PDB file of C-alpha atoms and ligand atoms in Angstrom:
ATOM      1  CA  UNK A   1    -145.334 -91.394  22.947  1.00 77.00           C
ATOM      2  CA  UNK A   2    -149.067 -90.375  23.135  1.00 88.00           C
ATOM      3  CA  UNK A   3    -149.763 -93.031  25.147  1.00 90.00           C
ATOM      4  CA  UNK A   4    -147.060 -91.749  27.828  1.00 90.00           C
ATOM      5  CA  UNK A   5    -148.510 -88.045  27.448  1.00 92.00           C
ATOM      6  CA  UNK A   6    -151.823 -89.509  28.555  1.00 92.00           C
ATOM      7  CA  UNK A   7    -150.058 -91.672  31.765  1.00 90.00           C
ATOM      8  CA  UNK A   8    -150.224 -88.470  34.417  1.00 90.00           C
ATOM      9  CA  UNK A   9    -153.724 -88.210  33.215  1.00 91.00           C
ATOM     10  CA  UNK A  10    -155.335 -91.471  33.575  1.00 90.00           C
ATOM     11  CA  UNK A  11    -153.478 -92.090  37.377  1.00 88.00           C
ATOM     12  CA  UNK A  12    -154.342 -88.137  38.348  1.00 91.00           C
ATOM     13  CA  UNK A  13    -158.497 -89.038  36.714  1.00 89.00           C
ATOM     14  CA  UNK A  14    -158.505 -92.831  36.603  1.00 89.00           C
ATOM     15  CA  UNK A  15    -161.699 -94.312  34.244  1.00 88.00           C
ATOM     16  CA  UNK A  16    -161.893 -98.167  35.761  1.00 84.00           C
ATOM     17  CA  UNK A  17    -158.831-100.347  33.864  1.00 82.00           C
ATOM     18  CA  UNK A  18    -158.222 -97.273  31.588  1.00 89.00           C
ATOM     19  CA  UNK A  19    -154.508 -97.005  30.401  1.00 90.00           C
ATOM     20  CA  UNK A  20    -152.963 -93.709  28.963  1.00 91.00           C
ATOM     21  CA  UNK A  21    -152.842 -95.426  25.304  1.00 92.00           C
ATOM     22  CA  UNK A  22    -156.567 -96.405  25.558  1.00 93.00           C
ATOM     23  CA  UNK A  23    -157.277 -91.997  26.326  1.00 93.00           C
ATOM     24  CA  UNK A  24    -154.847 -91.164  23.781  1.00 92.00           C
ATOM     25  CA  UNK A  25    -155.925 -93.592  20.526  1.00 93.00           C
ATOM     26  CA  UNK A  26    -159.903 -93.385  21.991  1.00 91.00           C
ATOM     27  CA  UNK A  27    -160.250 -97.251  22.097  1.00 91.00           C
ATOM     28  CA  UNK A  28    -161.146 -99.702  24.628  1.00 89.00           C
ATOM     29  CA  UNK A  29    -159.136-102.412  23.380  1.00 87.00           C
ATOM     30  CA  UNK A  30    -155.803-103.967  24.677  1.00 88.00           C
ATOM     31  CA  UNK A  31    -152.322-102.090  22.882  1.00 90.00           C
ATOM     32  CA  UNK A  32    -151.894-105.696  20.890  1.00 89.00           C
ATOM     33  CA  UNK A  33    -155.631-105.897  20.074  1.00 89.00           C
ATOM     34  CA  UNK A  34    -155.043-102.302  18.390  1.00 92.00           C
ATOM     35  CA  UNK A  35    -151.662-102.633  17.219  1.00 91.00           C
ATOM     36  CA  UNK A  36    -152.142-106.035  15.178  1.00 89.00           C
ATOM     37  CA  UNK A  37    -155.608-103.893  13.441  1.00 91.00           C
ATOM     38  CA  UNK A  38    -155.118-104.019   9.546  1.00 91.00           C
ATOM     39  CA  UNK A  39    -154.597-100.384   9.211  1.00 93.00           C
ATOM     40  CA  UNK A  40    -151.952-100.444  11.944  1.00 92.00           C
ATOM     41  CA  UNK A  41    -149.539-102.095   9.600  1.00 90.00           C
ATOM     42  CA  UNK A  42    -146.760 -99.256   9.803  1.00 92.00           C
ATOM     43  CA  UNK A  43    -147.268 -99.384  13.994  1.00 90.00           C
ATOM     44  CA  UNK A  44    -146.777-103.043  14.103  1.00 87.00           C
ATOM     45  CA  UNK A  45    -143.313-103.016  12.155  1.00 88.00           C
ATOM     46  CA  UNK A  46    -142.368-100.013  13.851  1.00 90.00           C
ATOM     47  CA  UNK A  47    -142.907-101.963  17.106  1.00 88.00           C
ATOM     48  CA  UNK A  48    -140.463-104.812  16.481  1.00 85.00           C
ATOM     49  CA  UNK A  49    -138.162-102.613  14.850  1.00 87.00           C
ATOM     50  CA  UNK A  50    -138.145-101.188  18.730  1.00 86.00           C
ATOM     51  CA  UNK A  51    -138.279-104.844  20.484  1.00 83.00           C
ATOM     52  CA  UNK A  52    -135.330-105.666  18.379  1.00 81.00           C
ATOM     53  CA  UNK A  53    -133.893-101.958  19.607  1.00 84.00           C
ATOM     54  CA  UNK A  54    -134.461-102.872  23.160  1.00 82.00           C
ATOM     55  CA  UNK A  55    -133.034-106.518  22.953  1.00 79.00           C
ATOM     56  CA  UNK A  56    -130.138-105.052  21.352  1.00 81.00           C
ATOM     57  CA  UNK A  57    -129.367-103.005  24.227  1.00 80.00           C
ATOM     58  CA  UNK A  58    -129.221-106.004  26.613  1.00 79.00           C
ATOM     59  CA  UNK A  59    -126.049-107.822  27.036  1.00 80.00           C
ATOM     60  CA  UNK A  60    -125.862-110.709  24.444  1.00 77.00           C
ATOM     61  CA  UNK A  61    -125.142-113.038  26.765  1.00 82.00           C
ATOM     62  CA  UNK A  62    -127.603-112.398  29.491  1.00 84.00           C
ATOM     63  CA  UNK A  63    -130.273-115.296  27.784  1.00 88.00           C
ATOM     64  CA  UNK A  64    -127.426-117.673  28.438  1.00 90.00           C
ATOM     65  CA  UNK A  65    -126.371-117.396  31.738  1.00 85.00           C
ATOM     66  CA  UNK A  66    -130.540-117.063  33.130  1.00 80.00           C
ATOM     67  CA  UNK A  67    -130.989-120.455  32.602  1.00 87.00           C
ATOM     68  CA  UNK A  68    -128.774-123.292  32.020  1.00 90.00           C
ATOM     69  CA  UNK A  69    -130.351-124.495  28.411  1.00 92.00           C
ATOM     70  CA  UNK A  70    -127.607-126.770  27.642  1.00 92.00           C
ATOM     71  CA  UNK A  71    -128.456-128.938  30.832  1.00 91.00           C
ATOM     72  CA  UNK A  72    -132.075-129.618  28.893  1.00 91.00           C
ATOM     73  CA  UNK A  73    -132.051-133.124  28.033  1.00 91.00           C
ATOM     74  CA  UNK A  74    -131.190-133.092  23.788  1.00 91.00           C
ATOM     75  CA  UNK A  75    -134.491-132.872  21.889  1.00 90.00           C
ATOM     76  CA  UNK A  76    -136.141-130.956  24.130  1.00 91.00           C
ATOM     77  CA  UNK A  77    -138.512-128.352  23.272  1.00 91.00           C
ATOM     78  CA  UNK A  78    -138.577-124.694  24.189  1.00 92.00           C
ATOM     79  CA  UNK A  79    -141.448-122.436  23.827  1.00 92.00           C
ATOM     80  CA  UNK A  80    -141.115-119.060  22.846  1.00 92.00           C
ATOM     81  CA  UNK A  81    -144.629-117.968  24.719  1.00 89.00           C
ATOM     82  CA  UNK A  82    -145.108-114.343  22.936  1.00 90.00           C
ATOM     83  CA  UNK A  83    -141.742-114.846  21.739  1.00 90.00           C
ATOM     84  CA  UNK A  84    -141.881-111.972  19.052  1.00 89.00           C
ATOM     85  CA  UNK A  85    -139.630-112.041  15.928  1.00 88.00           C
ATOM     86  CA  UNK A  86    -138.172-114.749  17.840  1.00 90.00           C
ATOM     87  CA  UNK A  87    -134.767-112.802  18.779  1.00 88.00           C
ATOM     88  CA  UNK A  88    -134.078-114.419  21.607  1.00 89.00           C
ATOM     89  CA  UNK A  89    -135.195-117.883  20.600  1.00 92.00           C
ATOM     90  CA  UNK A  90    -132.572-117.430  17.759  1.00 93.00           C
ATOM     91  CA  UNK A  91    -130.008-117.121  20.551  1.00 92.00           C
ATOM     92  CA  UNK A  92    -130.710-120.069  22.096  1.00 93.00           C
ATOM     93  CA  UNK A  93    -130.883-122.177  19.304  1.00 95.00           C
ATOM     94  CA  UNK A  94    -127.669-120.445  17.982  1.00 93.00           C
ATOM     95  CA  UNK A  95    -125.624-122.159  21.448  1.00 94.00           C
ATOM     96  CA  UNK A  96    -127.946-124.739  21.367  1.00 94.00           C
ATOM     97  CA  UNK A  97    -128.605-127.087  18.293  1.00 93.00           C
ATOM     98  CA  UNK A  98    -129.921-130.012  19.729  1.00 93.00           C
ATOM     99  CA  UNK A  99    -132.632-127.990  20.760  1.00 93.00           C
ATOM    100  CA  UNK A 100    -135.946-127.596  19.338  1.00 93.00           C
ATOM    101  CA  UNK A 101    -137.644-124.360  19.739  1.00 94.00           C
ATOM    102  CA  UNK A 102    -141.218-122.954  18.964  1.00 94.00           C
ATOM    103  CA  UNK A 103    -141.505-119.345  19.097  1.00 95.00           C
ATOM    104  CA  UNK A 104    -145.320-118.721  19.504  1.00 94.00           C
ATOM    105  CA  UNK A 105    -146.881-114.837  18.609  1.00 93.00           C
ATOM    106  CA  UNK A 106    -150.173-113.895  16.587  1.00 91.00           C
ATOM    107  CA  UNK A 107    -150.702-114.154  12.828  1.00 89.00           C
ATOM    108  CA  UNK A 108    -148.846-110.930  12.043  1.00 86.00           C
ATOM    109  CA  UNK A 109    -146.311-110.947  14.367  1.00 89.00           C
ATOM    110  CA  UNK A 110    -145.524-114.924  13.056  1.00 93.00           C
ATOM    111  CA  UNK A 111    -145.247-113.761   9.656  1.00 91.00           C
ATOM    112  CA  UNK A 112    -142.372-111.352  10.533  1.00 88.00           C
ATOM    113  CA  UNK A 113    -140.507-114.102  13.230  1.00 92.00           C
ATOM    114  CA  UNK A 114    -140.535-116.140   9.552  1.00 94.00           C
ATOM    115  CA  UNK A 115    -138.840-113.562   7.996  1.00 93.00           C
ATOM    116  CA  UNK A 116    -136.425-112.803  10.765  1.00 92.00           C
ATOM    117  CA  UNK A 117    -135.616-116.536  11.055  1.00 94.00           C
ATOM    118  CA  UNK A 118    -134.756-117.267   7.650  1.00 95.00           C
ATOM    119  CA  UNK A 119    -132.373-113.858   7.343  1.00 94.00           C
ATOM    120  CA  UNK A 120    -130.622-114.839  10.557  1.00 93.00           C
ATOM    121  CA  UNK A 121    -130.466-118.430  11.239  1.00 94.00           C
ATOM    122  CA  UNK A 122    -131.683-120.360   7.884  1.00 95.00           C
ATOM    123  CA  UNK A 123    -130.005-123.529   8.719  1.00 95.00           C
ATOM    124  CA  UNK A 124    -131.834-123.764  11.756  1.00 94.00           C
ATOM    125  CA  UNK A 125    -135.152-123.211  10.394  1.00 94.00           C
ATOM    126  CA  UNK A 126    -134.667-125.365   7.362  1.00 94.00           C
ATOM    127  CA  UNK A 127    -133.851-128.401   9.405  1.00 94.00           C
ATOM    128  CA  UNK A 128    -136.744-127.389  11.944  1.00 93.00           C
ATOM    129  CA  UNK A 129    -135.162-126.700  14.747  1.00 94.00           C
ATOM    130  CA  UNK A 130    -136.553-123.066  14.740  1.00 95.00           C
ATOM    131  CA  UNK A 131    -140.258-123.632  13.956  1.00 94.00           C
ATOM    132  CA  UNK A 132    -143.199-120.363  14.547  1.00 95.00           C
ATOM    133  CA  UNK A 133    -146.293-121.345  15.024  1.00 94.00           C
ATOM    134  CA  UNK A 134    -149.864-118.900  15.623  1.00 95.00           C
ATOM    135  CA  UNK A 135    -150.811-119.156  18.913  1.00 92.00           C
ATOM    136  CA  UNK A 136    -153.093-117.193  21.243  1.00 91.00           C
ATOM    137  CA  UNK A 137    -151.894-117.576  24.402  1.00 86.00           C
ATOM    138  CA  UNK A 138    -154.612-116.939  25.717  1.00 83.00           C
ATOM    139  CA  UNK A 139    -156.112-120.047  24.573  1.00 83.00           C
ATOM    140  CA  UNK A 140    -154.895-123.735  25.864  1.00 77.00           C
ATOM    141  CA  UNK A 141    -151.337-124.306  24.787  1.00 73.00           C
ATOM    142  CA  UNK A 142    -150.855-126.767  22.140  1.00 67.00           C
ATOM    143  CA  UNK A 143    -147.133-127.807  22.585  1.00 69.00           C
ATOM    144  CA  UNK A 144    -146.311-127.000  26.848  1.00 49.00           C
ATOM    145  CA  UNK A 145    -143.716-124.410  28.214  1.00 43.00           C
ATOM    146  CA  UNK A 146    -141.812-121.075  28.410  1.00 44.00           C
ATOM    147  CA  UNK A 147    -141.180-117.075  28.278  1.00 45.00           C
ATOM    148  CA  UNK A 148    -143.697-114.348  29.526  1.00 41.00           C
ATOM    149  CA  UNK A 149    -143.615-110.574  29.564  1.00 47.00           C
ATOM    150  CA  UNK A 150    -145.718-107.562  30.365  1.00 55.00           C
ATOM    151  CA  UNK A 151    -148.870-108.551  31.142  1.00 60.00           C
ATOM    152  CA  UNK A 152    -151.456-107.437  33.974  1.00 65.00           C
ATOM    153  CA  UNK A 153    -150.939-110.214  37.135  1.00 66.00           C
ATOM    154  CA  UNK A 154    -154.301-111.180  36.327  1.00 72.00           C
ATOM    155  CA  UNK A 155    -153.647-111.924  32.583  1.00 74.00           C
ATOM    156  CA  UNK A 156    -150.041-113.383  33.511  1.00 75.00           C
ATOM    157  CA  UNK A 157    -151.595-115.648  35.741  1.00 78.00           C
ATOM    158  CA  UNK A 158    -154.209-116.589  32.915  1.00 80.00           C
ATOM    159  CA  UNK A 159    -151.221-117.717  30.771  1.00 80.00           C
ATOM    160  CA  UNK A 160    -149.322-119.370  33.010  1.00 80.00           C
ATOM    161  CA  UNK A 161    -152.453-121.430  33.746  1.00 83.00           C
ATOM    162  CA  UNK A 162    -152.729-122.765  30.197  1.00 83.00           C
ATOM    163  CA  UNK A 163    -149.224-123.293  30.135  1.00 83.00           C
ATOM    164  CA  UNK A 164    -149.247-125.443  33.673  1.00 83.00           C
ATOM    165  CA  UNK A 165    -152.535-127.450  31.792  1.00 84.00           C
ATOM    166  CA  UNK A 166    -150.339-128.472  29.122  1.00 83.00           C
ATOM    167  CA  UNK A 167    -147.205-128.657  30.971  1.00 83.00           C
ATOM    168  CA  UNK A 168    -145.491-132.466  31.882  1.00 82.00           C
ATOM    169  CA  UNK A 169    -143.925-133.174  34.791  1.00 83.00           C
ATOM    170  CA  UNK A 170    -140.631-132.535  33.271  1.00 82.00           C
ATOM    171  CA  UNK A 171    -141.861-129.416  31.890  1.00 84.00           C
ATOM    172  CA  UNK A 172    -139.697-126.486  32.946  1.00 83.00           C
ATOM    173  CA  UNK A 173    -141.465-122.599  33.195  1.00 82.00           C
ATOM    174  CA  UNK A 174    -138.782-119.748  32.457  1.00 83.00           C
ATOM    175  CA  UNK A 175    -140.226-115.830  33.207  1.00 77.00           C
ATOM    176  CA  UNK A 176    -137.786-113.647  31.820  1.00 78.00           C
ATOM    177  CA  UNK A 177    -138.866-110.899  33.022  1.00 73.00           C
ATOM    178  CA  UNK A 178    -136.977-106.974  34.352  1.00 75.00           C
ATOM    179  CA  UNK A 179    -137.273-106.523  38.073  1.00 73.00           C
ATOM    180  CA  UNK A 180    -137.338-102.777  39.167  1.00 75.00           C
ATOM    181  CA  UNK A 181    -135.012-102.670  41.886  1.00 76.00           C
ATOM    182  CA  UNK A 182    -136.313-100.036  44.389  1.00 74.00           C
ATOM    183  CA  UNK A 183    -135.531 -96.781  44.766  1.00 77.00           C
ATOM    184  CA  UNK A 184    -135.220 -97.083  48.895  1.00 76.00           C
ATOM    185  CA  UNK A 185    -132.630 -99.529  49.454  1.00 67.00           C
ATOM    186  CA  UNK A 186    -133.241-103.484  49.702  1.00 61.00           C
ATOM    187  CA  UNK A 187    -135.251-105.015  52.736  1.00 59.00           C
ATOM    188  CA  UNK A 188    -133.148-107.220  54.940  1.00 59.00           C
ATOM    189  CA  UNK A 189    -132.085-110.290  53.420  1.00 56.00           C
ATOM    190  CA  UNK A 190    -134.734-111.803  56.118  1.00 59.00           C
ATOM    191  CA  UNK A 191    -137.111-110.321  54.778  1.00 59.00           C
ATOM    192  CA  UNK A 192    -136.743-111.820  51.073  1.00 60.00           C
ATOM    193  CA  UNK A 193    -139.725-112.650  49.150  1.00 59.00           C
ATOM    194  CA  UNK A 194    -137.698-114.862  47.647  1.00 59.00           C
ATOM    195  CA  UNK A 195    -134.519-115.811  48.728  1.00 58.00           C
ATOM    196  CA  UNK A 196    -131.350-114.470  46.674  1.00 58.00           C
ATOM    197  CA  UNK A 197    -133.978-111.962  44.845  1.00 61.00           C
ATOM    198  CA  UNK A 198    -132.844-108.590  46.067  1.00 64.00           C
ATOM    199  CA  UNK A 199    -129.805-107.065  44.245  1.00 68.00           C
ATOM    200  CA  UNK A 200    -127.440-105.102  46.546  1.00 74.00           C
ATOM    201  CA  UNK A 201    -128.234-101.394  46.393  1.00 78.00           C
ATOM    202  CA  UNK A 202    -125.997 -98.843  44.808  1.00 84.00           C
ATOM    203  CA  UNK A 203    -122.958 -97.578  47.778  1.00 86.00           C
ATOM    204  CA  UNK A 204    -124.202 -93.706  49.068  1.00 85.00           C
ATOM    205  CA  UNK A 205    -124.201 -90.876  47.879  1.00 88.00           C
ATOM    206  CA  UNK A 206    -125.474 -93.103  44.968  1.00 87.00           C
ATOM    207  CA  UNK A 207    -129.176 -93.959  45.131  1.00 87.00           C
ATOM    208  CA  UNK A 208    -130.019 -97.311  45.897  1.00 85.00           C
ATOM    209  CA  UNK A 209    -131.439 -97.843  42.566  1.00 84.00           C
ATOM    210  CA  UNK A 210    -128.053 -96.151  41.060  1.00 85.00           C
ATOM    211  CA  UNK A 211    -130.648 -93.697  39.800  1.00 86.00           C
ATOM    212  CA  UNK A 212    -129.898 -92.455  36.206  1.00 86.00           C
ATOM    213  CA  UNK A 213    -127.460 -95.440  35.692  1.00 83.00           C
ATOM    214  CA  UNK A 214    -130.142 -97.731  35.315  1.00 83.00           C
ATOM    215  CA  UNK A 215    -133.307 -95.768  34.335  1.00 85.00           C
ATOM    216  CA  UNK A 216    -133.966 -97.049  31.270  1.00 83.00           C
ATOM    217  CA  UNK A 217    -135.790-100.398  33.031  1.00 82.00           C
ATOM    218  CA  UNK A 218    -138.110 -97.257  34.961  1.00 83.00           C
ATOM    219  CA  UNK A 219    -138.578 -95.895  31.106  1.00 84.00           C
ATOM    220  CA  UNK A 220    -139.494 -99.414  30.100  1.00 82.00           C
ATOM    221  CA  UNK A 221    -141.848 -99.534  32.938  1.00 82.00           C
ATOM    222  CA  UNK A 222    -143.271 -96.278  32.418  1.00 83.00           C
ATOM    223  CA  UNK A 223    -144.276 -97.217  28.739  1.00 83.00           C
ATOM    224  CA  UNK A 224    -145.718-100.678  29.850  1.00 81.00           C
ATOM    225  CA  UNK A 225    -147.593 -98.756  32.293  1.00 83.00           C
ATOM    226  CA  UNK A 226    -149.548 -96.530  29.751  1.00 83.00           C
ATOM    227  CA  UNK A 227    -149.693 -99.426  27.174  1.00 82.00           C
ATOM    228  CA  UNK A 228    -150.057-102.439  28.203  1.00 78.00           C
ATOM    229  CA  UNK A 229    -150.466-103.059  32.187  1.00 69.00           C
ATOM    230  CA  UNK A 230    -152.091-101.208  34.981  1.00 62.00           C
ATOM    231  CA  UNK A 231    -149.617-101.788  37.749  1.00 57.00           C
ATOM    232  CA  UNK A 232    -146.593 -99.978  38.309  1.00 50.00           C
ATOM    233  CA  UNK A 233    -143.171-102.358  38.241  1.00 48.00           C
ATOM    234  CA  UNK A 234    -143.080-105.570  37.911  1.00 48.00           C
ATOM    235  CA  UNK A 235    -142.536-107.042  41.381  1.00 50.00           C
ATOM    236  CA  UNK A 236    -141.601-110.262  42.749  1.00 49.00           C
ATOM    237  CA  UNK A 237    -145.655-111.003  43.264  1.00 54.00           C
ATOM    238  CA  UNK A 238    -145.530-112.440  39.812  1.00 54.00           C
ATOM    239  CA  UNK A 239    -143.195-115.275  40.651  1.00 55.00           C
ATOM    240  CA  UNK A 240    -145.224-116.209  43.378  1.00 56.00           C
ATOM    241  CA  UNK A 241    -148.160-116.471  41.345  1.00 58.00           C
ATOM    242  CA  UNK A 242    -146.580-118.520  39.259  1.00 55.00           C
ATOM    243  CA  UNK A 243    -146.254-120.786  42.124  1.00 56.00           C
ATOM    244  CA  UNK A 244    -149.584-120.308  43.100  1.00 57.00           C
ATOM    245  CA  UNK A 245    -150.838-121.626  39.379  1.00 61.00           C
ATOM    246  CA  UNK A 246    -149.532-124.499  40.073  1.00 63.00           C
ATOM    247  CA  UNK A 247    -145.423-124.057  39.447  1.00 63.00           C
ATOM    248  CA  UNK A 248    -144.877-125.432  41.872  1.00 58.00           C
TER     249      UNK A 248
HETATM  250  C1  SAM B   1    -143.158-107.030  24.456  1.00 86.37           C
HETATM  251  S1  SAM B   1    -143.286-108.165  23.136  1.00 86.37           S
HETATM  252  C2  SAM B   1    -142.029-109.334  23.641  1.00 86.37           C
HETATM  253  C3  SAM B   1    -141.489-110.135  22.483  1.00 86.37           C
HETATM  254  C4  SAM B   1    -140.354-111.121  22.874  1.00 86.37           C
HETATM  255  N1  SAM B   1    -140.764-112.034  23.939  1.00 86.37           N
HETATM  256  C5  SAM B   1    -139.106-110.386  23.275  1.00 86.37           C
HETATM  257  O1  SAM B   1    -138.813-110.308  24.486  1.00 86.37           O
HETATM  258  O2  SAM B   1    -138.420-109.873  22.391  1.00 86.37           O
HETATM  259  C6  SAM B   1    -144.782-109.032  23.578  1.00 86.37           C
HETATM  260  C7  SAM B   1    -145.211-110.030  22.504  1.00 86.37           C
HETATM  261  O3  SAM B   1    -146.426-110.684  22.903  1.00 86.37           O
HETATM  262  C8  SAM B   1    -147.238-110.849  21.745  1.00 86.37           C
HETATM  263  N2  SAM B   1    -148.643-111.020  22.120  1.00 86.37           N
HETATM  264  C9  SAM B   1    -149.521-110.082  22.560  1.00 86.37           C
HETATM  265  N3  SAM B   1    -150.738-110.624  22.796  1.00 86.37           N
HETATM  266  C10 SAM B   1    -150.614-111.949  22.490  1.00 86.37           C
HETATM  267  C11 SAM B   1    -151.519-113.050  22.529  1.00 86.37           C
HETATM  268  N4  SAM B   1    -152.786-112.898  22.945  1.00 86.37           N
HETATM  269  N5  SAM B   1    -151.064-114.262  22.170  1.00 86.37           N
HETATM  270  C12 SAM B   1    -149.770-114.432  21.747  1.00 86.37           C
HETATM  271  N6  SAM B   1    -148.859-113.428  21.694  1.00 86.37           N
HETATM  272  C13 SAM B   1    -149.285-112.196  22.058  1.00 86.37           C
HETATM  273  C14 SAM B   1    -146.998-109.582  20.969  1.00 86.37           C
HETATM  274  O4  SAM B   1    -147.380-109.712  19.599  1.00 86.37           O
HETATM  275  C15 SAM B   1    -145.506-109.372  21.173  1.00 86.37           C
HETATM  276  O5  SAM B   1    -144.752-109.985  20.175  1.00 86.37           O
END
């Protein structure tokens, strides 16, 4: 919330990479850097007690139809890169039991995804099929794979470089990401960065975005903009530089 009050400021007076949390908590640090600070224990809870509020709101199904994980060959591994309390790796390993899946986060964050794997899915974690692990992903990957989320394209493109280093050819890269769809109208199918990417815009008097109807991925946006990232909406630029890392 402070962070947001500070967001008009620090685009009206930008200070270099400054973000609206940095003016508002008088740090230099990155949001995680701060947040995962000793005497930040009450934040940190509070903040997975809202990723599991915002995963909630998403349709329980959507992690299953993004990606076909039962056509991974059985025993594969998945890699839950910053994967949290390890939510959605749950669901996949819920539909998916001949999976094995890693759900990577720092030491804090790891001790909680224990916690919320052995309340939710025991029988999966007892026979090791739901494993969490400490990992900095900024440092080289020590298994190889998946999942990204909110980062600067510079520091995305960081991790997806230690992921490609440690990746196999079979290796498969999965972004789950939110898209903002813009507010004036899709570009010509021609004009795709990507093709298939654009979603069709909302039917007039409607705006193309269907405005209110789907503003909560602009108030996600807004409070990854003061927190974490400097740019403004994720956009399809990402993808690409995941191609351009080597995803190809
Ligand atoms: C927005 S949360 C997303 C969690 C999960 N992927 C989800 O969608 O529910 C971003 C996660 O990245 C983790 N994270 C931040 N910096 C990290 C780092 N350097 N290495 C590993 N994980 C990190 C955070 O602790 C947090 O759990």
């Amino acid at each position: 919330m402070k962070s947001v009050a500070m967001l008009a400021d620090t685009i009206l007076d930008p200070k270099g990479g400054e973000l609206g949390f940095n003016r508002a908590y008088g740090t230099t640090g990155s949001f995680f850097d701060w947040l995962h600070r000793p005497e930040n224990v009450y934040q940190v809870q509070r903040f997975y007690v809202a990723m599991r509020g915002t995963a909630a709101l998403e349709s329980p199904d959507a992690i299953h139809k993004g990606f076909n994980w039962s056509g991974l060959p059985a025993g594969s591994v998945v890699v839950d890169v910053g994967g949290g309390t390890g939510q959605i790796s749950l669901a996949i390993a819920w539909k998916n039991p001949s999976l094995r899946i890693v759900v990577q986060d720092l030491e804090d964050t790891i001790k909680n995804s224990k916690i919320y794997g052995n309340e939710n899915l025991p029988s999966h974690v007892e026979s090791r099929k739901v494993e969490s692990q400490v990992h900095d992903f900024y440092t080289p990957q020590p298994v190889c794979s998946v999942i990204a989320q909110d980062w600067s394209e510079e520091r995305f493109v960081k991790i997806l470089r230690h992921l490609r280093d440690a990746a196999h050819p079979t290796t498969k890269l999965v972004v789950i990401d939110k898209i903002l769809e813009s507010a004036a109208g899709v570009p010509d199918s021609g004009e795709e960065a990507i093709p298939g990417s654009a979603r069709p815009s909302a039917p007039a008097p409607l705006l193309p975005d269907w405005g209110v109807g789907k503003a909560s991925v602009y108030y996600l946006d807004v409070s990854v903009s003061a927190s974490v990232r400097k740019q403004e909406g994720r956009s399809l630029t990402v993808v690409i530089d995941a191609f351009l890392t080597g995803w190809s």
